mmCIF file of C-alpha atoms in Angstrom:
data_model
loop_
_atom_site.group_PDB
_atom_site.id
_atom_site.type_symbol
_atom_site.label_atom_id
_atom_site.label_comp_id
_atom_site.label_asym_id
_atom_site.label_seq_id
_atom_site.Cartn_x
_atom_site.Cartn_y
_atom_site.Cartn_z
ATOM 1 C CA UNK A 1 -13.132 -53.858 39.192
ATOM 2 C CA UNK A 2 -11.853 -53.857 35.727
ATOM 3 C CA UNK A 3 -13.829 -51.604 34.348
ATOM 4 C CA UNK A 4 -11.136 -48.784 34.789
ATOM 5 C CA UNK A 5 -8.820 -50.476 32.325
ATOM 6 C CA UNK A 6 -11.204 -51.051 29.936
ATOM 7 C CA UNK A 7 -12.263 -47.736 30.242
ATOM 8 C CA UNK A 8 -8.573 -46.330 29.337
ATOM 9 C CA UNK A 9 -7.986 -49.277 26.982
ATOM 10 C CA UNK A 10 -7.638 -47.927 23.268
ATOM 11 C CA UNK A 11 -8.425 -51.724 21.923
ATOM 12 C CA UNK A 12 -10.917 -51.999 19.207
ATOM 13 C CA UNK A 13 -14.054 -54.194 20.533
ATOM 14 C CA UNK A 14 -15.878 -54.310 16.801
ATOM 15 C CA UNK A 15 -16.785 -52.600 14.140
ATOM 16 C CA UNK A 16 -20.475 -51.476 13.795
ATOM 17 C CA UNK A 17 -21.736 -50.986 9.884
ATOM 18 C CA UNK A 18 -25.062 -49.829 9.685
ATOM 19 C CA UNK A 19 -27.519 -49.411 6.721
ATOM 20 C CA UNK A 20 -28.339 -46.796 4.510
ATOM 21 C CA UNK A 21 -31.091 -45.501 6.083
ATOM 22 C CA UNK A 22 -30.147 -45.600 9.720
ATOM 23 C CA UNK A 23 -28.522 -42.659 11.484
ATOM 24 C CA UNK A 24 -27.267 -42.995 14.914
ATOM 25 C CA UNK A 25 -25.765 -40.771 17.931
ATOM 26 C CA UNK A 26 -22.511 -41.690 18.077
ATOM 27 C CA UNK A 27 -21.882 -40.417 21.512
ATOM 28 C CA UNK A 28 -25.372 -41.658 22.740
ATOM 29 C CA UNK A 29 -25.442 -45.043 20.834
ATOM 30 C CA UNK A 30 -25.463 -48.411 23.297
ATOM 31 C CA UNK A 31 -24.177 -52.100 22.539
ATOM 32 C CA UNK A 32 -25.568 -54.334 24.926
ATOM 33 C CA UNK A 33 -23.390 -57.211 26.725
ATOM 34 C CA UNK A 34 -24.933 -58.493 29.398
ATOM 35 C CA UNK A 35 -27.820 -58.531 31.823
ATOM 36 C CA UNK A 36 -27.067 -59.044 35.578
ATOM 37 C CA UNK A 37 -29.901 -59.382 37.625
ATOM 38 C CA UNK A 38 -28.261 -61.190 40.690
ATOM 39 C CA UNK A 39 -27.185 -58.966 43.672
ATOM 40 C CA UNK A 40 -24.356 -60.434 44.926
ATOM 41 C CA UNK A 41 -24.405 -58.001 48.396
ATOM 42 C CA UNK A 42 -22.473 -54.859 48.946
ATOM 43 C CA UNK A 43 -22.295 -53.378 45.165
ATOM 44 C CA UNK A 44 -22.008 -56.849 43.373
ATOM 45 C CA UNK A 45 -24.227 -58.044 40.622
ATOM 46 C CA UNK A 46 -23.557 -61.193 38.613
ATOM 47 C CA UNK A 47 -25.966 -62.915 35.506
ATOM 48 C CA UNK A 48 -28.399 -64.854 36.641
ATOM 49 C CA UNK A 49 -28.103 -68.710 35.077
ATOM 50 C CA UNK A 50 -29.974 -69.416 31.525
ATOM 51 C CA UNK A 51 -30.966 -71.941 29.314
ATOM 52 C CA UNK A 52 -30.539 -70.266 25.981
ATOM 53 C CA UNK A 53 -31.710 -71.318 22.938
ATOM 54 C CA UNK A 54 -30.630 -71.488 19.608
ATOM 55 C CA UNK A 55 -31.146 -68.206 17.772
ATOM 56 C CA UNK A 56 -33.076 -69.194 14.305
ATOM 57 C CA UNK A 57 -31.580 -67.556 11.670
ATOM 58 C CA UNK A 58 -35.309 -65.742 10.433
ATOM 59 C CA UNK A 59 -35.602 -62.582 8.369
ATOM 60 C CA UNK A 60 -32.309 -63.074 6.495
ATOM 61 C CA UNK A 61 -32.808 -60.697 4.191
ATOM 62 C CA UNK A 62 -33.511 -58.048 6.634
ATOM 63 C CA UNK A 63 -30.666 -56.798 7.642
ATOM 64 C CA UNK A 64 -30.053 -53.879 9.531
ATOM 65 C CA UNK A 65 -26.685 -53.527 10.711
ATOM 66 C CA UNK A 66 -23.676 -55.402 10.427
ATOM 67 C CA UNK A 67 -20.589 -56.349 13.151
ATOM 68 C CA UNK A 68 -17.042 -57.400 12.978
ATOM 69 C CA UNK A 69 -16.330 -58.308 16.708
ATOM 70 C CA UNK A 70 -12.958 -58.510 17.787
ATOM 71 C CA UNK A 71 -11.599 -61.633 19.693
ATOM 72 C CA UNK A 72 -12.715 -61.388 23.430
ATOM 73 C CA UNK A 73 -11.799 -64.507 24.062
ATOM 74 C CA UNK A 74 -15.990 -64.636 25.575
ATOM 75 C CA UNK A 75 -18.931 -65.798 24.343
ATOM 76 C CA UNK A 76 -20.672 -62.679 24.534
ATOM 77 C CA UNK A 77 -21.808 -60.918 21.263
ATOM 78 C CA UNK A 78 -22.805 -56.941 21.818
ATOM 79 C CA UNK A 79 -25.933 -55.833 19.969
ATOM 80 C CA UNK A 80 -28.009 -52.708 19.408
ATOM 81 C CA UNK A 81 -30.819 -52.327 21.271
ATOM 82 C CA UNK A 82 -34.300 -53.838 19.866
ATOM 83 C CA UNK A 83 -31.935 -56.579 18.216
ATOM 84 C CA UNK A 84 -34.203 -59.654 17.495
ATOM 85 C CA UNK A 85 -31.906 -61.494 15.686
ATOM 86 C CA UNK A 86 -28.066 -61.832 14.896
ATOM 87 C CA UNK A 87 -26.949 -64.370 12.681
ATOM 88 C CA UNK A 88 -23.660 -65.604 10.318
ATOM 89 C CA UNK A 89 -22.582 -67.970 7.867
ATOM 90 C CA UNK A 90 -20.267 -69.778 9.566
ATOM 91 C CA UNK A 91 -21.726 -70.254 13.604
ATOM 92 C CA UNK A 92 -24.543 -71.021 15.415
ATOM 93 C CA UNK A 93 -25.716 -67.717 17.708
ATOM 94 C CA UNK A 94 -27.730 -68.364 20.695
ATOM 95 C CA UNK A 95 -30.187 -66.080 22.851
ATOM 96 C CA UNK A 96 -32.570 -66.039 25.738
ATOM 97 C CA UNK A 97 -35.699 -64.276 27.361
ATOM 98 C CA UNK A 98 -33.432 -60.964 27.761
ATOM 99 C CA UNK A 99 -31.878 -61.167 24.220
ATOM 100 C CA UNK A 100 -28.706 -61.610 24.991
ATOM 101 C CA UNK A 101 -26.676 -63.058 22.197
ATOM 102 C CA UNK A 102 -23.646 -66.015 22.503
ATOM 103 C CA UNK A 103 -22.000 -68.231 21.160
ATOM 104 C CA UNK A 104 -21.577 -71.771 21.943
ATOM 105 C CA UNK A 105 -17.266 -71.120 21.811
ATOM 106 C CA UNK A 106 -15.159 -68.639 22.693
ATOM 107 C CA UNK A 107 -14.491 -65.935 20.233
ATOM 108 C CA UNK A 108 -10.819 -66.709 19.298
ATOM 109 C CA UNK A 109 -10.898 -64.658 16.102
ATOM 110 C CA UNK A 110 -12.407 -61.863 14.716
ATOM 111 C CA UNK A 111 -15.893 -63.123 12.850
ATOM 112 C CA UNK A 112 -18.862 -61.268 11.122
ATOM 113 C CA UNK A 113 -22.436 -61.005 12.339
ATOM 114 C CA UNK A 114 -25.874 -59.904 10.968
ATOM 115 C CA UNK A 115 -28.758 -58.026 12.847
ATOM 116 C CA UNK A 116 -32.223 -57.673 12.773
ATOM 117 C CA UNK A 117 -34.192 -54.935 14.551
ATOM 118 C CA UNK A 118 -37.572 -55.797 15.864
ATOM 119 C CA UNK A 119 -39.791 -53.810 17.961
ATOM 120 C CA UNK A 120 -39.153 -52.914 21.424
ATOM 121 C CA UNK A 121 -40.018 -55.923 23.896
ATOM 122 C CA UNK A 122 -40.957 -55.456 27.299
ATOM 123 C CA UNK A 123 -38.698 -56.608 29.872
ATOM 124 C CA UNK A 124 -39.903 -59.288 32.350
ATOM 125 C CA UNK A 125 -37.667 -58.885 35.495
ATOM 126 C CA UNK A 126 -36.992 -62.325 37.435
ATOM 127 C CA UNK A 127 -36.646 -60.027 40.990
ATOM 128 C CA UNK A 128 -39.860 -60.030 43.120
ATOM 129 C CA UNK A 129 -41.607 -56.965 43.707
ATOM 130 C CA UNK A 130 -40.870 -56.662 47.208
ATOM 131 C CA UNK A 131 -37.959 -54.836 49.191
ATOM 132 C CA UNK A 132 -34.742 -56.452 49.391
ATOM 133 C CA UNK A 133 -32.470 -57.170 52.959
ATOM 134 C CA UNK A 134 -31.337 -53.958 53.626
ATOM 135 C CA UNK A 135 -28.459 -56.136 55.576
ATOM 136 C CA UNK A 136 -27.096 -57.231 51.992
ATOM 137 C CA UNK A 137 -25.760 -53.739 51.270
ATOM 138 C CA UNK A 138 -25.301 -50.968 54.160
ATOM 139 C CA UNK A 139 -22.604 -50.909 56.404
ATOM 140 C CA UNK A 140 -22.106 -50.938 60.472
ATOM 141 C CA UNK A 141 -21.826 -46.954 60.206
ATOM 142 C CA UNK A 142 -25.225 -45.945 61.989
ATOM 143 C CA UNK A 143 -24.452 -42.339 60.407
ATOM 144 C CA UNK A 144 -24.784 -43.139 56.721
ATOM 145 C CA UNK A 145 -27.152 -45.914 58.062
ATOM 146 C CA UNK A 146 -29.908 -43.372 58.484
ATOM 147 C CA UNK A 147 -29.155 -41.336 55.655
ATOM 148 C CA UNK A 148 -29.708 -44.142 53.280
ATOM 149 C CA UNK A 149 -32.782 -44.671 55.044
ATOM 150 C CA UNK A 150 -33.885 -40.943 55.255
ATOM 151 C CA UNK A 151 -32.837 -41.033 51.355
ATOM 152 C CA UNK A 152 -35.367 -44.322 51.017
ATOM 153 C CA UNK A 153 -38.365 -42.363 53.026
ATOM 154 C CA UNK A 154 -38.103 -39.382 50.870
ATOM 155 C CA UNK A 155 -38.376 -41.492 47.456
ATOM 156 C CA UNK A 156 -41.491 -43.287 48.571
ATOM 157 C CA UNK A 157 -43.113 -40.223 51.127
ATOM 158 C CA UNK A 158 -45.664 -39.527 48.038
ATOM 159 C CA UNK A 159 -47.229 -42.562 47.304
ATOM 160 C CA UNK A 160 -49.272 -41.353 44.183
ATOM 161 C CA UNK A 161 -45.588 -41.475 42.692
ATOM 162 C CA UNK A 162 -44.921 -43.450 39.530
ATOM 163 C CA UNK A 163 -41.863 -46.100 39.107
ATOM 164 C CA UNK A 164 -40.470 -43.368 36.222
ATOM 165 C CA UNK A 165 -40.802 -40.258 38.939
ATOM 166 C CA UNK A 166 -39.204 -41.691 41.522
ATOM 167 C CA UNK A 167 -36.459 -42.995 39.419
ATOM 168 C CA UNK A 168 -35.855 -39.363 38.354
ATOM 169 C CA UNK A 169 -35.538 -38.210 41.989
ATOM 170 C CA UNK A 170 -32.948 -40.375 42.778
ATOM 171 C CA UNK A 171 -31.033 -39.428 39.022
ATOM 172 C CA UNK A 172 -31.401 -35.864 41.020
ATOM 173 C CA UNK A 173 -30.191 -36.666 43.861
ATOM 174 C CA UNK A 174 -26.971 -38.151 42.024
ATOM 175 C CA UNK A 175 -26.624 -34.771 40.191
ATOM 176 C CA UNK A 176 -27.249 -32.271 42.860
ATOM 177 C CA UNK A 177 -25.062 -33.878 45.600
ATOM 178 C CA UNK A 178 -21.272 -33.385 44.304
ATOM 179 C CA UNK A 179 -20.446 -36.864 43.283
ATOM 180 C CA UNK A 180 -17.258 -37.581 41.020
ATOM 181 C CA UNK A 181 -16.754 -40.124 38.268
ATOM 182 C CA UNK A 182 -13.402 -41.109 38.667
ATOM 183 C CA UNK A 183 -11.071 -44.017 37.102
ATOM 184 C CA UNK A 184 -9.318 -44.474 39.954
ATOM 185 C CA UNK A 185 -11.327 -44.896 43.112
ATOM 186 C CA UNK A 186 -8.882 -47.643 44.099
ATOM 187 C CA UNK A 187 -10.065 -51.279 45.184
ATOM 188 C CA UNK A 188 -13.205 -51.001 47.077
ATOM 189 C CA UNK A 189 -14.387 -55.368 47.293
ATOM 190 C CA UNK A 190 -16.786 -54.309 50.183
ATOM 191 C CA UNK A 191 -18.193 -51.260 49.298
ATOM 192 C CA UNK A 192 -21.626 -50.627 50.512
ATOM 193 C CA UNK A 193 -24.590 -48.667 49.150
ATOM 194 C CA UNK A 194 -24.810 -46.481 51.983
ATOM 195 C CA UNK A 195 -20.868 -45.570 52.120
ATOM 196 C CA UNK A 196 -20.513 -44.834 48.426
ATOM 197 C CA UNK A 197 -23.649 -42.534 48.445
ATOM 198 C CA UNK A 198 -22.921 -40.449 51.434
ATOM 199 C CA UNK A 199 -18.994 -40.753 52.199
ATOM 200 C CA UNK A 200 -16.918 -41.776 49.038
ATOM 201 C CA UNK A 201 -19.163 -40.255 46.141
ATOM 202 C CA UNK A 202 -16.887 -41.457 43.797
ATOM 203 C CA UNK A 203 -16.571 -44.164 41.168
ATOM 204 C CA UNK A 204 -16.660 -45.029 37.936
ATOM 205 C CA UNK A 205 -19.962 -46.610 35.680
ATOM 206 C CA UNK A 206 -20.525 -49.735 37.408
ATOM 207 C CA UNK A 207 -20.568 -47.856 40.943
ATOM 208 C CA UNK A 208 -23.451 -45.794 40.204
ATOM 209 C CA UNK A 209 -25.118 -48.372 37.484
ATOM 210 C CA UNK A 210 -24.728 -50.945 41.208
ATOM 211 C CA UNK A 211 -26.215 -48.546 42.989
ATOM 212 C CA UNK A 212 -29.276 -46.928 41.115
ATOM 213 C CA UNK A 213 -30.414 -50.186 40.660
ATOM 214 C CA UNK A 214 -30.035 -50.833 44.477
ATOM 215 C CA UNK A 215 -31.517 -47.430 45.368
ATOM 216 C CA UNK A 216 -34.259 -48.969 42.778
ATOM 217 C CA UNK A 217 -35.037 -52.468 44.493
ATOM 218 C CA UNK A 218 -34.423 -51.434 47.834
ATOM 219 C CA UNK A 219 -38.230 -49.099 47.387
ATOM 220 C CA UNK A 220 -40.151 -52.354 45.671
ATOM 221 C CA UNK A 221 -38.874 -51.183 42.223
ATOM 222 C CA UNK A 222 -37.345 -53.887 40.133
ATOM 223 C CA UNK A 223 -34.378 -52.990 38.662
ATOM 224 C CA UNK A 224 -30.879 -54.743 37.040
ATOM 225 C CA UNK A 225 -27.599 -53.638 35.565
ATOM 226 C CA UNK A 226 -26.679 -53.871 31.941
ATOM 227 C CA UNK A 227 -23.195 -54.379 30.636
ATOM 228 C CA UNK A 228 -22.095 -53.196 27.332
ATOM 229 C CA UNK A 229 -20.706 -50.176 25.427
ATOM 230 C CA UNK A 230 -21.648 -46.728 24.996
ATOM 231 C CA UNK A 231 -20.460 -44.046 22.326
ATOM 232 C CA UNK A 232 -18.001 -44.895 19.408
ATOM 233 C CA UNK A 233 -16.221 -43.206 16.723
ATOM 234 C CA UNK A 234 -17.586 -42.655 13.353
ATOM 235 C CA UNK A 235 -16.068 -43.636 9.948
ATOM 236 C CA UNK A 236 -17.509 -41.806 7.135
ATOM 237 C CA UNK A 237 -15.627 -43.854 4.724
ATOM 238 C CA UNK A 238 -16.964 -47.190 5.371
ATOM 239 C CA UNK A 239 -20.283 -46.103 7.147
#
């Protein structure tokens, strides 16, 4: 529910410097936060409890971008994707399975971080490849009830379908169906899959991040929500 504010927040999070010979898409570019691979019911997701382990400090002369995070008063540290390693001088930097970075304190001032870029690892989901309780997220409302499951029937109708084309049906069916993204949906603590998709079709990120991944799990596809930050604005001056 906060992610309105933060949305119209003009904070700085961090500063990203990258290397010589890296370009990047500003608009396109992601930092990721979090993983949450929990579903919580209705359109609720939370991070599923790690051990993580201390992050050893390897390549340290590879470095391939540098960040200046901002006090967040967390222990989250944001990194590019494909990040195998973040390190600094001055505090230990932990990570698990799903590379995501902390740190054993809260941030309470601004520090400096190192990362390395590795090649792309394949994601090992925790959620078991089979349907989840419908119960957990549709409403009482036997109207958008069905249409959910209509929706469902249509995604899996041709079987010889691939994880990838049925995820681009449903990416469809969120562009072709007049949805809004919107700032200001007001509260919504109980909203359910099937009400947001065929009554309010309106919300901001982490309504339609909530429920592509539920459209995703609900057909045997496993699925979770990333937190983290998209786009940014470019300093030519200090790279």
């Amino acid at each position: 529910g906060s992610i309105s504010d933060l949305s119209l927040s003009n904070e700085i999070v961090l500063r990203l410097e990258l290397n010589e010979e890296q370009t990047v898409d500003i608009k396109n570019f992601y930092l990721k936060g979090l993983v949450l691979q929990k579903h919580l019911g209705f359109l609720n997701w939370a991070a599923e409890k790690s051990t993580p382990t201390y992050n050893s400090t390897e390549n340290l002369n590879q470095v391939n971008y540098k960040i200046t995070l901002e006090p967040t008063q967390q222990n989250i540290i944001f990194s590019l994707p494909n990040t195998t390693n973040l390190f600094a001088d001055n505090f230990k930097i932990f990570s698990d399975a799903d590379y995501i970075f902390r740190t054993y304190n809260l941030i309470d001032k601004r520090i400096s971080i190192k990362g390395t870029i590795g090649k792309p690892t394949l994601f090992k989901s925790n959620i078991q490849e089979t349907k989840l309780n419908i119960k957990n997220f549709i409403s009482g409302n036997e109207i958008t009830k069905n249409q959910l499951l209509q929706l469902q029937k249509k995604l899996t109708l041709d079987t010889s379908l691939q994880s990838k084309e049925i995820n681009n049906k449903i990416l469809n069916f969120f562009a072709s169906n007049n949805f809004q993204y919107s700032l200001s949906p007001g509260l919504q603590p109980s909203l359910t899959l099937d009400q947001f998709l065929f009554k309010i079709k309106k919300g901001y990120c982490e309504h339609y991040a909530s429920a592509h991944a539920l459209l995703l799990n609900s057909v045997g596809i496993p699925a979770r929500v990333v937190i983290g930050y998209q786009g940014g604005e470019y300093n030519s001056m200090g790279n």
